PDB file of C-alpha atoms in Angstrom:
ATOM      1  CA  UNK A   1      76.733  74.273  98.930  1.00 43.00           C
ATOM      2  CA  UNK A   2      78.078  72.165  96.093  1.00 44.00           C
ATOM      3  CA  UNK A   3      81.253  70.121  96.289  1.00 45.00           C
ATOM      4  CA  UNK A   4      84.185  71.729  94.467  1.00 44.00           C
ATOM      5  CA  UNK A   5      85.244  70.138  91.214  1.00 45.00           C
ATOM      6  CA  UNK A   6      88.848  69.473  90.266  1.00 46.00           C
ATOM      7  CA  UNK A   7      88.683  72.373  87.801  1.00 48.00           C
ATOM      8  CA  UNK A   8      87.877  74.906  90.523  1.00 59.00           C
ATOM      9  CA  UNK A   9      90.889  76.840  91.692  1.00 85.00           C
ATOM     10  CA  UNK A  10      91.518  76.991  95.426  1.00 94.00           C
ATOM     11  CA  UNK A  11      91.551  80.805  95.189  1.00 95.00           C
ATOM     12  CA  UNK A  12      88.086  80.702  93.619  1.00 96.00           C
ATOM     13  CA  UNK A  13      86.796  78.533  96.462  1.00 96.00           C
ATOM     14  CA  UNK A  14      88.298  80.925  99.023  1.00 97.00           C
ATOM     15  CA  UNK A  15      86.770  83.898  97.218  1.00 97.00           C
ATOM     16  CA  UNK A  16      83.329  82.281  97.190  1.00 97.00           C
ATOM     17  CA  UNK A  17      83.653  81.601 100.945  1.00 97.00           C
ATOM     18  CA  UNK A  18      84.649  85.251 101.481  1.00 98.00           C
ATOM     19  CA  UNK A  19      81.603  86.412  99.477  1.00 98.00           C
ATOM     20  CA  UNK A  20      79.281  84.216 101.551  1.00 98.00           C
ATOM     21  CA  UNK A  21      80.765  85.629 104.752  1.00 98.00           C
ATOM     22  CA  UNK A  22      80.640  89.192 103.396  1.00 97.00           C
ATOM     23  CA  UNK A  23      76.956  88.936 102.510  1.00 97.00           C
ATOM     24  CA  UNK A  24      76.211  87.697 106.031  1.00 96.00           C
ATOM     25  CA  UNK A  25      78.208  90.538 107.592  1.00 96.00           C
ATOM     26  CA  UNK A  26      76.589  93.195 105.365  1.00 96.00           C
ATOM     27  CA  UNK A  27      73.143  92.133 106.604  1.00 95.00           C
ATOM     28  CA  UNK A  28      74.198  93.567 109.985  1.00 93.00           C
ATOM     29  CA  UNK A  29      74.845  97.051 108.517  1.00 94.00           C
ATOM     30  CA  UNK A  30      72.314  99.824 109.210  1.00 93.00           C
ATOM     31  CA  UNK A  31      69.577  99.849 106.551  1.00 91.00           C
ATOM     32  CA  UNK A  32      70.871 102.963 104.782  1.00 89.00           C
ATOM     33  CA  UNK A  33      74.419 101.600 104.562  1.00 89.00           C
ATOM     34  CA  UNK A  34      73.306  98.192 103.285  1.00 88.00           C
ATOM     35  CA  UNK A  35      72.193 100.017 100.141  1.00 91.00           C
ATOM     36  CA  UNK A  36      75.225 102.310  99.870  1.00 93.00           C
ATOM     37  CA  UNK A  37      78.498 100.997 101.317  1.00 95.00           C
ATOM     38  CA  UNK A  38      77.108  97.452 101.449  1.00 96.00           C
ATOM     39  CA  UNK A  39      76.234  97.585  97.750  1.00 96.00           C
ATOM     40  CA  UNK A  40      79.719  98.888  96.913  1.00 97.00           C
ATOM     41  CA  UNK A  41      81.333  96.086  98.913  1.00 98.00           C
ATOM     42  CA  UNK A  42      79.128  93.461  97.231  1.00 98.00           C
ATOM     43  CA  UNK A  43      80.056  94.888  93.822  1.00 98.00           C
ATOM     44  CA  UNK A  44      83.776  94.726  94.682  1.00 98.00           C
ATOM     45  CA  UNK A  45      83.516  91.131  95.958  1.00 98.00           C
ATOM     46  CA  UNK A  46      81.793  90.022  92.735  1.00 98.00           C
ATOM     47  CA  UNK A  47      84.402  91.893  90.671  1.00 98.00           C
ATOM     48  CA  UNK A  48      87.144  89.966  92.475  1.00 98.00           C
ATOM     49  CA  UNK A  49      85.453  86.648  91.700  1.00 98.00           C
ATOM     50  CA  UNK A  50      84.950  87.707  88.069  1.00 97.00           C
ATOM     51  CA  UNK A  51      88.647  88.588  87.736  1.00 97.00           C
ATOM     52  CA  UNK A  52      89.680  85.256  89.270  1.00 96.00           C
ATOM     53  CA  UNK A  53      87.573  83.405  86.705  1.00 95.00           C
ATOM     54  CA  UNK A  54      89.001  85.533  83.865  1.00 95.00           C
ATOM     55  CA  UNK A  55      92.587  84.976  85.092  1.00 93.00           C
ATOM     56  CA  UNK A  56      92.008  81.254  85.134  1.00 90.00           C
ATOM     57  CA  UNK A  57      90.860  81.338  81.501  1.00 90.00           C
ATOM     58  CA  UNK A  58      93.398  83.745  80.014  1.00 86.00           C
ATOM     59  CA  UNK A  59      96.792  82.830  78.703  1.00 85.00           C
ATOM     60  CA  UNK A  60      98.224  86.328  79.290  1.00 86.00           C
ATOM     61  CA  UNK A  61      97.316  87.169  82.871  1.00 87.00           C
ATOM     62  CA  UNK A  62      99.510  90.148  83.815  1.00 88.00           C
ATOM     63  CA  UNK A  63      97.008  93.021  83.486  1.00 92.00           C
ATOM     64  CA  UNK A  64      94.120  90.941  84.831  1.00 93.00           C
ATOM     65  CA  UNK A  65      96.208  89.990  87.872  1.00 94.00           C
ATOM     66  CA  UNK A  66      97.011  93.681  88.415  1.00 93.00           C
ATOM     67  CA  UNK A  67      93.282  94.488  88.216  1.00 96.00           C
ATOM     68  CA  UNK A  68      92.553  91.659  90.665  1.00 96.00           C
ATOM     69  CA  UNK A  69      95.156  92.984  93.109  1.00 95.00           C
ATOM     70  CA  UNK A  70      93.693  96.501  92.858  1.00 97.00           C
ATOM     71  CA  UNK A  71      90.126  95.260  93.493  1.00 98.00           C
ATOM     72  CA  UNK A  72      91.320  93.321  96.521  1.00 98.00           C
ATOM     73  CA  UNK A  73      92.987  96.477  97.898  1.00 97.00           C
ATOM     74  CA  UNK A  74      89.726  98.354  97.348  1.00 98.00           C
ATOM     75  CA  UNK A  75      87.786  95.657  99.224  1.00 98.00           C
ATOM     76  CA  UNK A  76      90.235  95.810 102.126  1.00 98.00           C
ATOM     77  CA  UNK A  77      89.742  99.590 102.345  1.00 98.00           C
ATOM     78  CA  UNK A  78      85.946  99.272 102.181  1.00 98.00           C
ATOM     79  CA  UNK A  79      85.843  96.638 104.922  1.00 98.00           C
ATOM     80  CA  UNK A  80      88.201  98.717 107.080  1.00 97.00           C
ATOM     81  CA  UNK A  81      85.962 101.784 106.594  1.00 97.00           C
ATOM     82  CA  UNK A  82      82.885  99.760 107.539  1.00 97.00           C
ATOM     83  CA  UNK A  83      84.604  98.819 110.802  1.00 97.00           C
ATOM     84  CA  UNK A  84      85.766 102.385 111.479  1.00 97.00           C
ATOM     85  CA  UNK A  85      82.244 103.703 110.872  1.00 96.00           C
ATOM     86  CA  UNK A  86      80.848 101.201 113.368  1.00 96.00           C
ATOM     87  CA  UNK A  87      78.923  99.041 110.877  1.00 96.00           C
ATOM     88  CA  UNK A  88      81.098  96.006 111.497  1.00 95.00           C
ATOM     89  CA  UNK A  89      82.178  94.743 114.914  1.00 95.00           C
ATOM     90  CA  UNK A  90      85.835  93.885 115.467  1.00 96.00           C
ATOM     91  CA  UNK A  91      85.399  90.089 115.391  1.00 97.00           C
ATOM     92  CA  UNK A  92      83.593  90.193 112.027  1.00 97.00           C
ATOM     93  CA  UNK A  93      86.173  92.639 110.688  1.00 97.00           C
ATOM     94  CA  UNK A  94      89.019  90.432 111.882  1.00 98.00           C
ATOM     95  CA  UNK A  95      87.548  87.303 110.254  1.00 98.00           C
ATOM     96  CA  UNK A  96      86.780  89.093 106.985  1.00 98.00           C
ATOM     97  CA  UNK A  97      90.271  90.642 106.918  1.00 97.00           C
ATOM     98  CA  UNK A  98      91.819  87.172 107.383  1.00 98.00           C
ATOM     99  CA  UNK A  99      89.801  85.852 104.431  1.00 97.00           C
ATOM    100  CA  UNK A 100      90.926  88.806 102.306  1.00 97.00           C
ATOM    101  CA  UNK A 101      94.555  88.373 103.383  1.00 97.00           C
ATOM    102  CA  UNK A 102      94.477  84.696 102.416  1.00 97.00           C
ATOM    103  CA  UNK A 103      93.166  85.624  98.961  1.00 97.00           C
ATOM    104  CA  UNK A 104      95.840  88.334  98.762  1.00 96.00           C
ATOM    105  CA  UNK A 105      98.605  85.816  99.493  1.00 96.00           C
ATOM    106  CA  UNK A 106      97.210  83.522  96.797  1.00 94.00           C
ATOM    107  CA  UNK A 107      97.112  86.392  94.283  1.00 93.00           C
ATOM    108  CA  UNK A 108     100.701  87.263  95.228  1.00 92.00           C
ATOM    109  CA  UNK A 109     101.753  83.669  94.627  1.00 91.00           C
ATOM    110  CA  UNK A 110      99.952  83.693  91.292  1.00 88.00           C
ATOM    111  CA  UNK A 111     101.768  86.893  90.296  1.00 86.00           C
ATOM    112  CA  UNK A 112     105.138  85.418  91.323  1.00 87.00           C
ATOM    113  CA  UNK A 113     104.531  82.169  89.430  1.00 83.00           C
ATOM    114  CA  UNK A 114     103.464  84.128  86.350  1.00 74.00           C
ATOM    115  CA  UNK A 115     106.539  86.390  86.587  1.00 75.00           C
ATOM    116  CA  UNK A 116     108.819  83.373  87.004  1.00 71.00           C
ATOM    117  CA  UNK A 117     107.347  81.531  84.018  1.00 66.00           C
ATOM    118  CA  UNK A 118     107.498  84.603  81.764  1.00 60.00           C
ATOM    119  CA  UNK A 119     111.173  85.189  82.676  1.00 57.00           C
ATOM    120  CA  UNK A 120     111.988  81.552  81.941  1.00 53.00           C
ATOM    121  CA  UNK A 121     110.275  81.679  78.546  1.00 52.00           C
ATOM    122  CA  UNK A 122     112.130  84.906  77.695  1.00 51.00           C
ATOM    123  CA  UNK A 123     115.483  83.249  78.439  1.00 49.00           C
ATOM    124  CA  UNK A 124     114.562  80.295  76.214  1.00 48.00           C
ATOM    125  CA  UNK A 125     113.737  82.677  73.403  1.00 49.00           C
ATOM    126  CA  UNK A 126     110.008  81.856  73.291  1.00 46.00           C
TER     127      UNK A 126
END
């Protein structure tokens, strides 16, 4: 694991930690589901990281943040389904859900800070 640089966002670091944990948890799925539901979950996790990187680079973030929020909701549903189907024990589910919730709170804060800054610039006439 490499040390984070100052340019790395905390949300990106948390997402990378969640992906590492998710890959470990998916290895415990039954073989058939590792290639079906596991592949879908991996795809969603990488999409979340991709959207975080894009949000960090874009000036106008609103639609990308909405996409990021939607992908995170999808991941939460997929992880919950994996638990309900018996592919994920409760402790792993609980830990993974906490990681996802932390990312969700960070995304929510990002959305609020973006909304606040866009309102302020609209009042200033910019």
